[in-house]
Each structure stands twice: as structure tokens, then as C-alpha cells.
Amino acid sequence: MEMDDALQMFLVESRELLDDMETALLAIEGADDQTEMVNAIFRAAHTIKGSSGLFSLDHVVAFTHVVESVLDKVRAGKIVLADKLVGLLLGCCDHIGSLIDGVAAGQLAGTPELLAAGEPLLGQLRAHLDASKAAAQAHATPDASRQVPTADTEQVQRISGDLANADHWHISLRFGPDVLRNGMDPLSFIRYLGTMGTVLAIETLTEALPDAEHMDPELCYLGYELAFQSAVDKAAIEQVFEFVRDDCRLVILPPHSLISEYVSLLNLQQGDAARLGDMLVRCGTLTPQELDMALNTQVDAPNKPIGTILVEQGSVQPEVVEAALTKQKQAKDAGASESKSIRVDADKLDQLINLVGELIIAGASVNMIAHRSRVIELTEATSKLATLVEEVRDSALQLRMVRIGATFNRFQRVVHDVSRDLGKDIALLIDGEETELDKTVVEKIGDPLMHLVRNSMDHGIEAAEVRQQRGKPVQGTLKLNAYHDSGAIVISVEDDGGGLKRDKILAKAIERGLVDANHHLSDAEVYALIFEPGFSTAEKVTNLSGRGVGLDVVKRNITALRGTVGINSEEGVGTIVTVRLPLTLAIIDGFLVGVGKSVYAIPLDMIEECVAYSAEPDHDYTNLRGEVLPFIRVRELFSIPGTAAKGENIVVLKHAGQKAGLVVDTLLGEFQTVIKPLGQMFAQSKCISGSTILGSGDVALILDVPSLVRQAMSKSGQAPPEHAVMG
């Protein structure tokens, strides 16, 4: 691993750890048992500090060290984790994130502005530490019973056989041969250990050194045995070696510990099906030498379990062996279902998707040539190839699919902070966080959702006294939900606030000349007006909203993702804003239709069925098995010259619970469609969402189904239902 790669890994992992810290801090206020959450927050802060030290990021180490000190006092019960401290720690997370962003931008020593921004936070943290220290001194008594001097160790052991011999950590370290080549300095890890405690003794192991003739200066042959005195835990020591864990063998033996602590340590270990002896060495209850002795004994008694031998020779207590055996069995049972993951650069995935798209176009061309040749063997071969290409396409697209839960969880912090700024009690409920969609869509939907969430909190949910007057719970509720529907993902933002005031919105729209006072609008059409540029009914401007800026941007951004946004509201009850997005922006299954010499593609998952159509003059709807189906003639829509074919067809489209027909000349069948964006010249084209290249090399336009359905409903005089997703 090159140093640049290691630094990039540090940046990625630090941001992930900060997300974990923030999530735990937000969840800790309502938790019954805060112990494990506090430990998780402490470990995250300590890991960031330790990793920063390896890269000599002293400014990050200095700030995080104070945060870690406060968290350590919280763990020990010496500082109470009140709401005010939670808010302070959240602010510290933000500042550490800024420091990490600065490192990513090349500011390895920080900037004066960044360092100054952290001083107020450090002042508050130190105030908590000073208060804790003062309280401890006030209750202190001249009693040295808290410490166990080295001279008393034997006496303590005689009293309880549950204690080990050493009163310090023993670290056995063997670096792999590639450590130097990967840009790591072995001594830097040992130097950093010295900042966490005292290195009592160190022995350099040179038995692996070859003679000068065979020595490679780029390889590492050294090992170390260290005696280390510190109050940190084993996980903290392990984190020091995080960036060389794949290039070293590390064994950490803790100071004298109770059997119950060894058992707990075994239970906390990440499960694997390692051998029993290796598990005991890894958790620090057994030395490698003791294991070797037991293995030598087992040679003479091959039928005797290694655990029994270890107990008989007095190396390990029976309770610890039993816990290790239980952990080993659990690991074996879970091993079959264990999944592994690797990090892949997003640009490489984009390149793969582009290549798959070109493969689909080339495959379509080959398939067309095969059918024209009428050679059966070639046709069969291309058919099999098309199936394989489709599987490759699905697998490639799946690589880009990520859960929306990470985006949803961002709003825990937003709701926490904004609700306090507004003086409101608001709970955020999340559902459907397992729903997956394209990474590109996830990255671009965050800001529109942020607008919607903040708007619901500011204008939707009422103040506590208003809610009490209306007989509602004082605590308002904001819900985020995501689910799949007809090849798309639907995201809803719902609140139980006061709802939209229809008359007020309509009056404002008439005042601004957006609608005619004599024109009747449905509720859905009135509510859709709030997405018009500059539209606002807010009586006062706040820091969050009320300026008429935001919701039009929300609609524009969602439309750019080929999505739609709609709203349904009931005054006094609440509002639901619904966003509908495609699962992917790259490749879809399409259905080709022909009108005259033009070819169009329709997303296959939005087609209900295709039926033959007998022309009915002067009608823009037809009777489909007793159901009124409004339709649009593509020839008229795009002013295509020529007369209609004798045997026309209707493609029945479905979108958000509505149906509409599309009258076309011919049905050309299914086609894997690689979506190509329209140029700037066609950006405002209605009813067109993109283009694709056919196997013949011709270009086919991709029809915008939501727009077509709305136009058909409007043309036939049928207003869309209130729950329809409006664009």
C-alpha cells in the first residue's frame, strides 16, 4: 500500500467513524443503556486520534485528544452526558470533519482559521474536564487502595488465582516483509505507543535477518517484544497498528485480569473459526510459548483436546476455554453466511457502466445482422450472447446500487439541531432504509430532501402550544419512507403538522398572476403551485425558509434526475410530499414503437399492455374492457408527416396509479436501452426524457411517461387524483 493510498483510506475511514459518532450521539439521549454507545463513541474518537498520529497530523491529534479525554471521563461516570454535552460533542464531530476535509485538500498542518474555529469548543471541553477534576478532588480521601503496587502483585495472586502475573501490557510484534516497501516506518508505531503510556522495555528480534548477501534493503525482517504500561484498553493499542494489520503479526497480552474479563473479551471478538489456541493467544490469555508447550504435549497424547492440556498445565482457566469453544462454534455456524466487501473507486464503476452500455449497443447491432442473415446457428449464438449481456448489465448496475439509509440517517442530526433552533419537539421516523437505488441518484437527492425536511419542520409542524390547542401530541412527527414501485423508487416526506391552506395558496397564485381566478383547479393542482419559482405564503421570513427560494429548486433538481415530485395535504392533519425517481440513470429495459419513419423507446416497466386500436374520429379516449382510457396520438404530438397506419396500436402506460394510452403505428419489441442525455438544445423538450442508439446506428428518442400520462389526463378533461405524483 502506497502512502497516498493509506492516507486516502484514513480519510474515508475517519469520515465513516465521524458518521458513527454522530449516529450514536443522536441515539444516546433516548437510550436506556448508554454504556455501549459511549464506548463506541470513545473508540471512534480514539481511532481517529491514533490514525492521525501515524500521519503526523498533530492538529487533529491535539483536538481529538481533548474530545477523547472528556469521553473517557463519561465512560468512567465522572462526567454526566447531558443534552448540553451531547450538543457540544456533535459540534466537535463537525469540527473534526472540517479538519479531515482540510487534510483532504492538502492542508496537512491545518489553517489558522480552522485552528481558531476549534478554540471555543476546546474551551468548553476543558471546562467539563476542570469541573470533573474539582469534583474528584472534593471527594478524594488519602487512600492508596485504588492502586496495586508491583511489590504486592504476588500477595494479590495468592489471594485470588483469577489474576495473571504481569501488571503491564506485553506486546509481541512481527512486521511483515513489505512494511517498508509500503511506505510505513516500523519505529513510528512504537514512538506513537509512547504517547499513550510508557514503554517499560523493548527487545528487538533479529533472528529473521538474513546474511548481508541475501538481504533486500526494501524488506523488513524485524520483530519486537515490548513491555508497555498504560491505562488504555486493548482495542486502543490495536488501533495503533491499524494501517499495518495486514502486514504484521500482533499479539497483545493484557495486565492481570479477572477470568470474567477474559471471557468478555472473547465474546466481544469478531467471530472467526480460528483454532482454539490461536483464539486464546489473540485475546491475551495465553502466550505463544505456552501454546507451543501444549502442542508439544499433544504430540504424545493426540487424542487429548488442546483445551484440556492447557487447563492441566495451568496456562488457562477452564471458564476461559469454555468461552473460547462457544465463540468458535458460533463463528463456524455463521461462517457460511458471512459476506465480504471491498472498496472500489466510483470512477471505475462509471467506466464499467459506460463499457456495458457500449456492449449493449454493439450487441444489438450484431443481433440485427444475425436476424437479417437468416443463419440459424448465428441467430442462436447471438440470442445466447444477448442473454449474457443482459446478465452482465444487471450485475454491473447492481454494483452501483446503495441503500438510501445512509442518506436518511443524515437527517437525524438535522432534525436534532433544527428542532432545537425552532423550539419544537420533533421526532424523526425512518422506514425503508434498506431500499436501494443508483449511487448517482443517492448523491443528488440529498439536497432536495434537505429542503423538504427543513420546510416541513419550519412551516408544517406547529409550535407546542398550537398542537395542544388542536388536541395533538406535543411532539410532532416527521416520517421519511422509501419503497420500490413500477421500476422506480418512491420517497415520501410526511409530517403531522397543520397542512397546506388551499385558499391561501390559491389567493397568492391569483395575486401573482399564476392562475386565472375563474379557472377551477383541483386540490393537487393548487398544492403543486408551491413549487413555482419565488412562491411563498410564509408570513415571516426565518433562517430556514419563507423567502420563496427552495421548493422550485427542489422540483428542478428532481426533474433533472428524470423524477417527479407531488404533494398531498389535509389542513390540520398534515402533508405528504412524494418524490418518484428512476432506479438508475444509465441503462433500462425499453420497448420500441414506430410512428411513420420515427422510432421511440418507452421504459418497459411503465407499460401495462399493448392492444390493437380501431380509429375513432374526434375521440381522445377509448373503452378498454369497460374502463375509460384517455390517449395521445404520437403522430399528432410530434407533428410527424404522413397518414396513420391502417392497423394502429395502443400502448397502455401506467404511472403513479394512473393509466393512459399512446397511439402508435407499429410495435417493434423489447430493447435494452442505454440512456443518452439530450443536448442543451433539447433540454426543454416536452414528453422526451432522453435518447438511445439502436443496433442500426439510428437514434431513438425515449418518451417521458409521467409527462405523457399527465397530458393525456388533462386533454381528456380528467383531473388527476389528489394522490397522484405531479411533476
XYZ file of C-alpha atoms in Angstrom:
727
model
C 0.000 0.000 0.000
C 1.460 3.366 -1.022
C 1.418 6.228 1.475
C -1.074 8.170 -0.658
C -3.378 5.154 -0.652
C -3.006 4.811 3.118
C -3.880 8.492 3.580
C -6.938 8.113 1.369
C -8.017 5.123 3.424
C -7.537 7.202 6.572
C -9.756 9.966 5.162
C -12.514 7.551 4.163
C -12.444 5.655 7.455
C -12.308 8.856 9.509
C -15.452 10.161 7.831
C -17.170 6.837 8.445
C -16.146 6.953 12.104
C -17.478 10.505 12.410
C -20.794 9.342 10.956
C -20.846 6.541 13.529
C -20.095 9.021 16.327
C -22.875 11.334 15.199
C -25.396 8.497 14.897
C -24.555 7.210 18.380
C -24.707 10.694 19.929
C -28.146 11.304 18.429
C -29.438 7.933 19.606
C -27.919 8.098 23.077
C -30.354 10.644 24.517
C -33.290 8.242 24.430
C -31.330 5.069 25.138
C -31.959 3.078 28.319
C -28.405 1.738 28.445
C -25.827 4.273 27.286
C -22.728 2.267 28.198
C -22.116 0.538 24.882
C -22.905 3.688 22.888
C -20.455 5.726 24.966
C -17.807 3.055 24.422
C -18.461 3.122 20.668
C -18.158 6.923 20.561
C -14.932 6.782 22.566
C -13.444 4.084 20.308
C -14.273 6.112 17.198
C -12.623 9.251 18.603
C -9.604 7.278 19.770
C -9.200 5.587 16.385
C -9.251 8.934 14.587
C -6.664 10.309 17.019
C -4.403 7.292 16.687
C -4.594 7.161 12.901
C -3.952 10.911 12.695
C -0.791 10.437 14.736
C 0.563 7.934 12.221
C 0.376 10.619 9.533
C 1.791 13.352 11.823
C -1.478 15.295 11.714
C -0.713 16.918 15.047
C -3.570 19.434 14.914
C -6.110 16.626 14.505
C -4.447 14.632 17.296
C -4.438 17.632 19.657
C -8.131 18.428 19.216
C -9.330 14.827 19.237
C -7.250 14.090 22.339
C -9.305 16.568 24.379
C -12.543 15.100 22.996
C -11.282 11.641 23.900
C -10.410 12.785 27.434
C -13.948 14.043 28.019
C -15.420 10.813 26.645
C -13.114 8.810 28.893
C -14.490 10.693 31.909
C -18.018 9.992 30.674
C -17.169 6.282 30.418
C -15.884 6.347 33.988
C -19.061 8.046 35.223
C -17.175 11.184 36.257
C -18.975 13.433 33.745
C -22.724 13.231 33.116
C -23.695 13.061 29.442
C -26.400 15.738 29.491
C -28.095 17.293 26.452
C -25.720 20.256 26.517
C -22.671 17.981 26.369
C -24.225 15.940 23.553
C -24.651 19.150 21.571
C -21.037 20.102 22.300
C -19.762 16.708 21.158
C -21.821 16.968 17.968
C -20.143 20.305 17.330
C -16.780 18.628 17.919
C -17.685 15.990 15.323
C -18.361 18.781 12.849
C -15.023 20.423 13.617
C -13.083 17.165 13.303
C -14.847 16.687 9.968
C -13.631 20.135 8.905
C -10.081 19.225 9.944
C -10.299 16.000 7.920
C -11.638 17.934 4.923
C -8.667 20.263 5.275
C -6.285 17.300 5.184
C -8.055 16.044 2.065
C -7.484 19.477 0.499
C -3.761 19.251 1.227
C -3.721 21.327 4.436
C -1.699 18.789 6.435
C -0.962 21.264 9.236
C -4.371 22.945 9.271
C -5.069 26.621 8.673
C -5.153 29.443 11.250
C -8.870 29.857 10.579
C -9.587 26.165 11.204
C -7.496 26.067 14.358
C -9.162 29.216 15.670
C -12.602 27.744 14.981
C -11.809 24.890 17.347
C -10.736 27.052 20.296
C -14.264 27.785 21.633
C -15.031 24.068 21.543
C -11.771 23.240 23.319
C -12.604 25.817 25.979
C -15.953 24.173 26.690
C -14.406 20.694 26.729
C -11.704 21.781 29.184
C -14.376 23.355 31.387
C -16.033 19.934 31.684
C -12.666 18.340 32.494
C -11.873 21.006 35.111
C -15.285 20.560 36.734
C -14.765 16.807 36.856
C -11.306 17.224 38.370
C -12.598 19.641 41.005
C -15.404 17.262 41.948
C -12.947 14.377 42.240
C -10.638 16.404 44.491
C -13.543 17.437 46.696
C -14.475 13.810 47.320
C -10.913 12.460 47.426
C -9.559 10.693 50.544
C -5.945 9.797 51.326
C -6.437 6.167 50.347
C -3.984 4.370 48.117
C -6.130 1.245 47.886
C -7.046 2.048 44.309
C -3.529 1.083 43.148
C -1.859 -2.308 43.274
C 1.914 -1.786 43.576
C 4.231 -4.181 41.805
C 5.545 -5.468 45.127
C 2.032 -6.549 46.144
C 1.258 -8.499 42.979
C 2.283 -11.865 44.386
C 0.218 -11.318 47.508
C -2.824 -10.440 45.415
C -2.266 -13.556 43.320
C -2.120 -15.772 46.365
C -5.447 -14.355 47.474
C -7.075 -14.910 44.080
C -5.969 -17.353 41.428
C -8.113 -15.437 38.966
C -5.339 -12.891 38.316
C -2.458 -13.123 35.831
C 1.171 -12.399 36.731
C 2.184 -9.226 34.883
C 0.934 -5.772 35.837
C 1.709 -4.331 32.389
C 0.817 -4.994 28.765
C 3.034 -7.332 26.765
C 3.036 -6.681 23.022
C 4.524 -9.214 20.628
C 5.011 -7.659 17.197
C 6.305 -9.211 13.975
C 6.261 -6.914 10.938
C 5.673 -8.399 7.506
C 8.370 -8.123 4.829
C 6.511 -5.479 2.772
C 6.028 -2.874 5.515
C 8.937 -0.672 4.383
C 8.048 -1.041 0.720
C 4.523 0.139 1.500
C 5.829 3.393 2.957
C 5.474 2.565 6.654
C 8.122 3.200 9.325
C 8.015 0.405 11.961
C 9.518 2.655 14.627
C 6.771 5.271 14.138
C 4.250 2.870 15.650
C 6.420 2.273 18.699
C 7.024 6.014 19.084
C 3.288 6.618 18.989
C 2.766 3.978 21.682
C 4.947 6.193 23.874
C 2.357 8.984 23.631
C -0.285 6.678 25.117
C 1.749 5.366 28.044
C 5.248 4.218 28.999
C 7.309 1.663 27.095
C 8.961 -0.108 30.046
C 11.170 -2.407 27.982
C 11.736 -3.292 24.355
C 13.618 -6.161 22.761
C 14.415 -6.119 19.058
C 14.200 -9.550 17.454
C 16.714 -10.126 14.667
C 16.511 -13.886 14.150
C 14.807 -13.357 10.784
C 17.675 -11.227 9.455
C 19.437 -12.943 6.522
C 23.129 -12.559 5.835
C 24.262 -9.422 4.014
C 24.485 -11.226 0.682
C 20.799 -12.121 0.672
C 19.406 -9.030 2.387
C 16.926 -6.852 0.477
C 17.028 -3.252 1.792
C 13.359 -2.786 0.882
C 12.205 -5.670 3.085
C 11.590 -5.649 6.832
C 12.989 -8.517 8.911
C 12.484 -7.123 12.426
C 10.229 -8.037 15.300
C 9.742 -6.546 18.753
C 8.714 -7.666 22.224
C 7.518 -4.745 24.349
C 6.518 -4.221 27.968
C 4.006 -1.376 27.975
C 2.394 0.488 30.881
C -0.811 2.395 30.081
C -4.406 2.905 31.204
C -5.787 2.457 27.665
C -7.673 -0.667 26.643
C -6.611 -3.398 24.242
C -8.700 -2.001 21.384
C -6.855 1.309 21.688
C -3.478 -0.441 21.421
C -4.659 -2.451 18.428
C -5.771 0.734 16.664
C -2.181 1.998 16.764
C -1.321 -0.765 14.305
C -4.481 -0.383 12.186
C -2.624 0.507 8.994
C -0.246 -2.471 9.177
C -2.626 -5.129 10.426
C -2.365 -6.915 7.069
C 1.439 -6.701 7.172
C 2.204 -7.827 10.712
C 1.518 -10.437 13.365
C 0.368 -8.765 16.560
C -0.271 -10.393 19.942
C -1.322 -8.231 22.896
C -1.312 -9.741 26.400
C -3.169 -7.611 28.989
C -2.081 -6.994 32.586
C -3.501 -9.078 35.421
C -7.170 -9.521 34.644
C -10.150 -11.372 36.045
C -11.365 -14.533 34.323
C -14.691 -12.806 33.655
C -12.848 -10.063 31.773
C -11.093 -12.622 29.571
C -14.452 -14.281 28.859
C -15.978 -10.891 27.988
C -13.029 -10.146 25.720
C -13.570 -13.426 23.883
C -17.270 -12.676 23.466
C -16.523 -9.220 22.075
C -14.072 -10.530 19.488
C -15.141 -10.589 15.858
C -16.101 -14.186 15.169
C -13.926 -16.435 13.062
C -13.337 -20.156 13.005
C -9.734 -19.920 14.231
C -8.100 -22.730 16.152
C -8.703 -22.688 19.878
C -5.071 -21.982 20.765
C -4.866 -19.102 18.299
C -8.045 -17.580 19.739
C -6.636 -17.705 23.281
C -3.320 -16.181 22.184
C -5.132 -13.466 20.264
C -7.245 -12.430 23.255
C -4.189 -12.355 25.527
C -4.991 -15.224 27.904
C -2.206 -17.406 26.516
C 1.344 -16.718 25.350
C 2.703 -18.243 22.141
C 5.279 -20.106 24.236
C 2.567 -21.690 26.386
C 0.683 -22.721 23.268
C 3.817 -24.299 21.780
C 4.356 -26.222 25.011
C 0.784 -27.529 24.907
C 1.086 -28.514 21.238
C 4.278 -30.441 22.005
C 2.428 -32.257 24.779
C -0.401 -33.073 22.376
C 2.075 -34.867 20.086
C 2.438 -37.529 22.787
C -1.318 -37.571 23.509
C -3.005 -36.913 20.138
C -6.499 -37.830 21.373
C -6.474 -35.276 24.176
C -8.094 -31.891 23.252
C -5.781 -28.897 23.314
C -8.120 -27.110 25.736
C -7.796 -29.907 28.292
C -3.999 -29.825 28.019
C -3.907 -26.051 28.535
C -6.050 -26.344 31.675
C -3.938 -29.213 33.035
C -0.681 -27.323 32.582
C -2.217 -24.311 34.334
C -1.919 -21.933 31.378
C -5.625 -21.107 31.064
C -8.624 -21.324 33.371
C -11.465 -23.747 32.395
C -14.021 -20.923 32.139
C -11.935 -19.144 29.500
C -11.515 -22.322 27.437
C -15.275 -22.920 27.580
C -15.998 -19.372 26.395
C -13.498 -19.743 23.543
C -15.073 -23.047 22.439
C -18.516 -21.425 22.446
C -17.240 -18.489 20.384
C -15.534 -20.884 17.966
C -18.776 -22.816 17.415
C -20.746 -19.605 16.831
C -18.170 -18.476 14.273
C -18.361 -21.786 12.399
C -22.167 -21.619 12.286
C -22.113 -18.054 10.973
C -19.211 -18.554 8.576
C -21.325 -19.906 5.744
C -23.422 -16.736 5.544
C -20.595 -14.247 6.087
C -20.219 -11.698 3.298
C -17.117 -9.729 2.386
C -16.748 -6.397 0.664
C -14.011 -4.376 -0.995
C -13.676 -0.685 -1.783
C -13.809 0.264 -5.452
C -13.224 3.732 -6.881
C -16.533 5.184 -8.131
C -14.874 6.327 -11.370
C -14.002 2.721 -12.164
C -17.645 1.732 -11.713
C -18.721 4.571 -14.006
C -16.261 3.362 -16.623
C -17.630 -0.170 -16.293
C -21.211 1.039 -16.764
C -20.191 3.025 -19.854
C -18.469 -0.019 -21.340
C -21.516 -2.168 -20.620
C -23.628 0.437 -22.382
C -21.416 0.281 -25.463
C -21.544 -3.527 -25.274
C -25.336 -3.419 -25.320
C -25.358 -1.175 -28.401
C -22.826 -3.403 -30.172
C -24.809 -6.495 -29.159
C -27.991 -5.028 -30.615
C -26.182 -4.357 -33.888
C -24.867 -7.938 -34.048
C -28.327 -9.284 -33.222
C -29.863 -7.288 -36.069
C -27.255 -8.552 -38.546
C -27.850 -12.137 -37.386
C -31.585 -11.908 -37.979
C -31.067 -10.452 -41.433
C -28.637 -13.233 -42.350
C -31.245 -15.927 -41.570
C -28.430 -18.226 -40.413
C -29.961 -20.280 -37.602
C -26.673 -21.040 -35.816
C -25.697 -17.359 -35.833
C -29.125 -16.309 -34.591
C -28.961 -18.800 -31.715
C -25.453 -17.679 -30.795
C -26.426 -14.009 -30.752
C -29.514 -14.840 -28.700
C -27.333 -16.500 -26.071
C -24.943 -13.555 -26.239
C -27.836 -11.151 -25.655
C -28.862 -13.115 -22.551
C -25.323 -12.971 -21.171
C -25.048 -9.249 -21.936
C -28.290 -8.688 -20.039
C -26.891 -10.550 -17.019
C -23.677 -8.519 -17.206
C -25.760 -5.357 -17.370
C -27.818 -6.285 -14.308
C -24.701 -7.259 -12.339
C -22.888 -4.056 -13.314
C -25.848 -1.899 -12.333
C -26.161 -3.768 -9.037
C -22.602 -2.695 -8.190
C -23.771 0.921 -8.206
C -26.821 0.266 -6.052
C -26.546 1.551 -2.479
C -29.009 1.727 0.367
C -30.754 5.011 0.914
C -30.466 4.524 4.680
C -27.182 6.448 4.849
C -28.882 9.483 3.263
C -31.886 9.183 5.575
C -29.662 8.954 8.658
C -28.123 12.338 7.798
C -31.432 13.900 8.784
C -31.246 12.624 12.360
C -28.749 15.403 13.014
C -30.755 17.933 11.002
C -33.937 17.219 12.957
C -31.999 17.291 16.239
C -30.457 20.715 15.560
C -33.303 22.439 13.714
C -35.992 21.361 16.182
C -33.978 22.950 18.979
C -33.446 26.133 16.957
C -37.204 26.334 16.369
C -38.096 25.432 19.952
C -40.132 22.451 18.764
C -40.173 18.828 19.894
C -39.943 16.764 16.696
C -39.295 13.042 16.307
C -37.940 11.589 13.067
C -39.212 8.165 11.994
C -37.405 6.332 9.198
C -38.772 3.444 7.152
C -37.474 1.715 4.045
C -33.804 2.463 4.717
C -32.924 -0.881 3.110
C -34.277 0.346 -0.250
C -31.546 0.510 -2.891
C -31.023 2.837 -5.837
C -28.214 4.089 -8.033
C -25.357 5.788 -6.189
C -25.546 8.780 -8.538
C -29.203 9.295 -7.652
C -28.456 8.974 -3.928
C -25.729 11.620 -4.143
C -28.002 14.090 -5.933
C -31.203 13.577 -3.938
C -29.717 14.671 -0.603
C -30.111 18.439 -1.108
C -33.738 18.313 -2.381
C -34.694 16.121 0.570
C -32.947 18.560 2.906
C -35.161 21.386 1.585
C -38.295 19.300 2.098
C -37.366 18.193 5.626
C -36.478 21.706 6.800
C -39.628 23.127 5.196
C -41.809 20.552 6.979
C -40.185 21.356 10.310
C -40.434 25.126 9.885
C -43.842 25.563 8.229
C -45.502 22.170 8.615
C -45.235 21.135 12.249
C -46.847 23.603 14.640
C -45.471 25.002 17.880
C -46.196 23.008 21.047
C -48.939 25.333 22.316
C -50.749 25.255 18.950
C -50.606 21.457 18.849
C -52.056 21.287 22.367
C -54.927 23.569 21.368
C -55.674 21.281 18.412
C -55.618 18.161 20.577
C -52.400 16.821 19.076
C -49.407 15.331 20.897
C -46.878 17.999 21.843
C -44.197 16.079 19.976
C -44.503 16.447 16.219
C -43.649 13.583 13.898
C -41.687 13.675 10.665
C -41.537 10.479 8.611
C -39.124 9.524 5.840
C -40.075 6.484 3.784
C -38.727 4.795 0.647
C -40.039 1.890 -1.409
C -39.952 0.474 -4.932
C -42.891 0.857 -7.295
C -43.091 0.012 -11.009
C -39.359 0.125 -11.631
C -38.910 3.370 -9.737
C -38.182 4.402 -6.172
C -40.700 6.477 -4.253
C -39.507 8.659 -1.369
C -42.045 10.366 0.863
C -41.596 13.140 3.422
C -44.614 13.200 5.735
C -45.430 15.413 8.698
C -48.372 15.583 11.086
C -48.424 19.368 11.072
C -51.027 21.931 10.123
C -51.203 21.025 6.437
C -51.411 23.397 3.482
C -54.061 26.124 3.351
C -55.656 25.680 -0.064
C -57.450 29.039 -0.164
C -54.345 30.938 0.909
C -52.198 29.280 -1.773
C -54.799 29.913 -4.469
C -55.230 33.568 -3.459
C -51.473 34.098 -3.595
C -51.280 32.435 -7.014
C -54.097 34.625 -8.380
C -52.413 37.711 -6.911
C -49.178 36.830 -8.721
C -50.993 36.045 -11.956
C -50.027 32.381 -11.953
C -53.634 31.218 -12.459
C -56.908 32.676 -13.687
C -59.385 33.453 -10.920
C -62.186 31.912 -12.996
C -60.331 28.666 -13.717
C -61.215 25.754 -11.436
C -58.232 23.848 -10.047
C -58.192 20.558 -8.202
C -56.537 20.351 -4.789
C -53.499 18.617 -6.307
C -53.109 21.367 -8.901
C -53.358 24.070 -6.214
C -50.791 22.377 -3.986
C -48.437 21.991 -6.961
C -48.278 25.799 -7.164
C -45.907 25.934 -4.174
C -43.204 24.551 -6.477
C -43.396 27.666 -8.672
C -40.307 29.948 -8.551
C -40.466 32.521 -5.763
C -43.804 31.272 -4.447
C -44.256 31.576 -0.671
C -47.175 32.099 1.690
C -44.982 32.450 4.774
C -45.995 35.386 6.948
C -42.464 35.851 8.216
C -39.007 35.045 6.962
C -36.873 32.716 9.088
C -33.338 31.434 8.833
C -34.757 28.233 7.366
C -37.386 29.279 4.856
C -40.017 31.800 3.900
C -38.108 33.619 1.169
C -39.780 31.728 -1.690
C -36.486 30.096 -2.573
C -36.101 26.370 -2.373
C -39.115 24.350 -3.487
C -38.747 25.403 -7.117
C -35.104 24.305 -6.875
C -36.292 21.013 -5.390
C -38.546 20.412 -8.375
C -35.850 21.445 -10.865
C -33.249 19.126 -9.310
C -35.638 16.192 -9.190
C -36.723 16.790 -12.774
C -33.050 16.755 -13.790
C -32.912 13.221 -12.366
C -35.864 12.251 -14.597
C -38.039 12.233 -11.494
C -41.288 13.833 -10.405
C -42.474 15.459 -7.203
C -46.011 15.836 -5.919
C -47.840 16.843 -2.794
C -50.956 15.793 -0.908
C -52.167 17.695 2.132
C -55.081 17.951 4.520
C -55.426 21.122 6.540
C -54.978 20.475 10.236
C -53.813 16.895 9.661
C -50.525 17.025 7.780
C -48.717 16.945 4.444
C -47.058 14.265 2.332
C -44.513 15.238 -0.320
C -43.778 12.368 -2.699
C -40.671 12.118 -4.865
C -40.534 9.492 -7.593
C -37.139 8.644 -9.137
C -35.729 6.115 -11.599
C -33.647 3.349 -10.033
C -30.763 4.088 -12.372
C -29.760 6.851 -14.755
C -27.751 4.659 -17.112
C -29.479 1.614 -18.635
C -33.108 0.437 -18.726
C -35.226 -2.190 -20.424
C -37.121 -0.431 -23.180
C -39.914 -1.161 -25.645
C -39.608 0.238 -29.177
C -42.556 1.647 -31.110
C -42.709 3.135 -34.598
C -44.658 6.076 -35.956
C -44.023 6.702 -39.636
C -40.244 6.534 -40.070
C -39.566 7.563 -36.460
C -38.734 5.128 -33.655
C -39.351 5.811 -29.959
C -38.395 3.932 -26.788
C -40.641 3.535 -23.747
C -39.420 2.245 -20.340
C -40.712 -1.320 -20.230
C -41.693 -1.270 -16.561
C -44.145 1.567 -17.256
C -46.090 -0.390 -19.895
C -49.245 -2.209 -18.753
C -50.126 -3.861 -22.066
C -50.414 -3.325 -25.826
C -53.755 -3.626 -27.674
C -54.959 -3.199 -31.240
C -56.850 0.031 -31.896
C -59.674 0.811 -34.283
C -59.706 4.504 -35.112
C -62.474 6.562 -33.514
C -62.591 10.064 -35.042
C -62.989 13.037 -32.705
C -62.261 10.966 -29.600
C -59.258 11.260 -27.291
C -60.253 8.273 -25.163
C -61.318 4.671 -25.726
C -63.173 1.936 -23.879
C -60.695 -0.635 -22.557
C -62.757 -3.506 -21.147
C -65.224 -1.127 -19.544
C -62.556 1.331 -18.392
C -62.214 4.813 -19.891
C -58.657 5.147 -21.194
C -57.512 8.612 -22.345
C -54.828 8.530 -25.017
C -52.448 10.650 -27.061
C -51.577 10.167 -30.716
C -47.789 10.280 -31.063
C -48.136 11.375 -34.707
C -50.039 14.494 -33.651
C -47.902 15.105 -30.565
C -44.660 15.387 -32.550
C -46.214 16.587 -35.858
C -44.958 13.560 -37.786
C -45.862 13.835 -41.501
C -47.894 11.151 -43.271
C -51.113 9.320 -42.563
C -51.817 6.866 -39.786
C -51.275 3.161 -40.409
C -54.332 1.035 -41.101
C -53.773 -1.137 -38.055
C -52.769 1.180 -35.229
C -51.905 0.043 -31.705
C -52.345 1.493 -28.245
C -49.569 1.126 -25.704
C -51.203 1.320 -22.260
C -48.940 3.293 -19.913
C -49.080 3.252 -16.112
C -47.665 5.791 -13.704
C -48.436 6.505 -10.051
C -51.771 4.697 -10.132
C -52.928 6.298 -13.398
C -53.266 4.876 -16.904
C -53.134 6.482 -20.327
C -52.752 5.235 -23.889
C -50.233 6.022 -26.600
C -51.394 5.502 -30.189
C -48.557 4.274 -32.441
C -48.250 2.673 -35.868
C -46.122 -0.388 -35.087
C -44.802 -2.359 -32.118
C -41.109 -3.200 -32.575
C -40.455 -5.211 -29.393
C -38.187 -5.070 -26.361
C -34.779 -3.428 -26.463
C -32.063 -2.839 -23.861
C -31.835 0.932 -23.805
C -28.672 2.852 -22.987
C -29.850 6.276 -21.887
C -28.038 9.172 -23.528
C -28.748 12.694 -22.245
C -30.341 15.227 -24.551
C -28.259 18.174 -25.664
C -28.855 21.652 -24.293
C -30.892 22.494 -27.395
C -33.495 19.855 -26.462
C -33.391 20.365 -22.691
C -36.855 21.983 -22.652
C -38.466 19.436 -24.969
C -41.701 18.135 -23.509
C -42.548 14.441 -23.330
C -38.921 13.436 -24.115
C -36.573 12.286 -21.334
C -33.522 11.159 -23.304
C -32.258 9.291 -26.340
C -30.680 5.962 -27.213
C -28.751 4.427 -30.097
C -30.298 1.476 -31.925
C -28.444 -1.503 -33.325
C -28.730 0.049 -36.785
C -26.935 3.162 -35.550
C -30.098 5.270 -35.713
C -31.158 7.432 -32.779
C -34.436 6.782 -30.958
C -35.986 9.241 -28.510
C -37.016 7.969 -25.065
C -40.537 9.069 -24.161
C -41.258 10.726 -20.806
C -44.106 8.566 -19.485
C -45.114 10.736 -16.467
C -45.438 13.772 -18.730
C -47.442 11.820 -21.327
C -49.836 10.434 -18.703
C -50.478 13.899 -17.276
C -51.029 15.360 -20.733
C -53.468 12.590 -21.664
C -55.426 13.074 -18.440
C -55.540 16.829 -18.938
C -56.541 16.550 -22.611
C -59.441 14.237 -21.826
C -60.705 16.566 -19.126
C -59.989 14.149 -16.287
C -58.211 15.838 -13.415
C -55.596 13.669 -11.776
C -56.473 12.317 -8.335
C -55.093 14.109 -5.311
C -52.597 11.376 -4.505
C -51.079 11.425 -7.980
C -47.456 12.401 -8.221
C -47.382 15.682 -10.066
C -44.364 16.940 -11.975
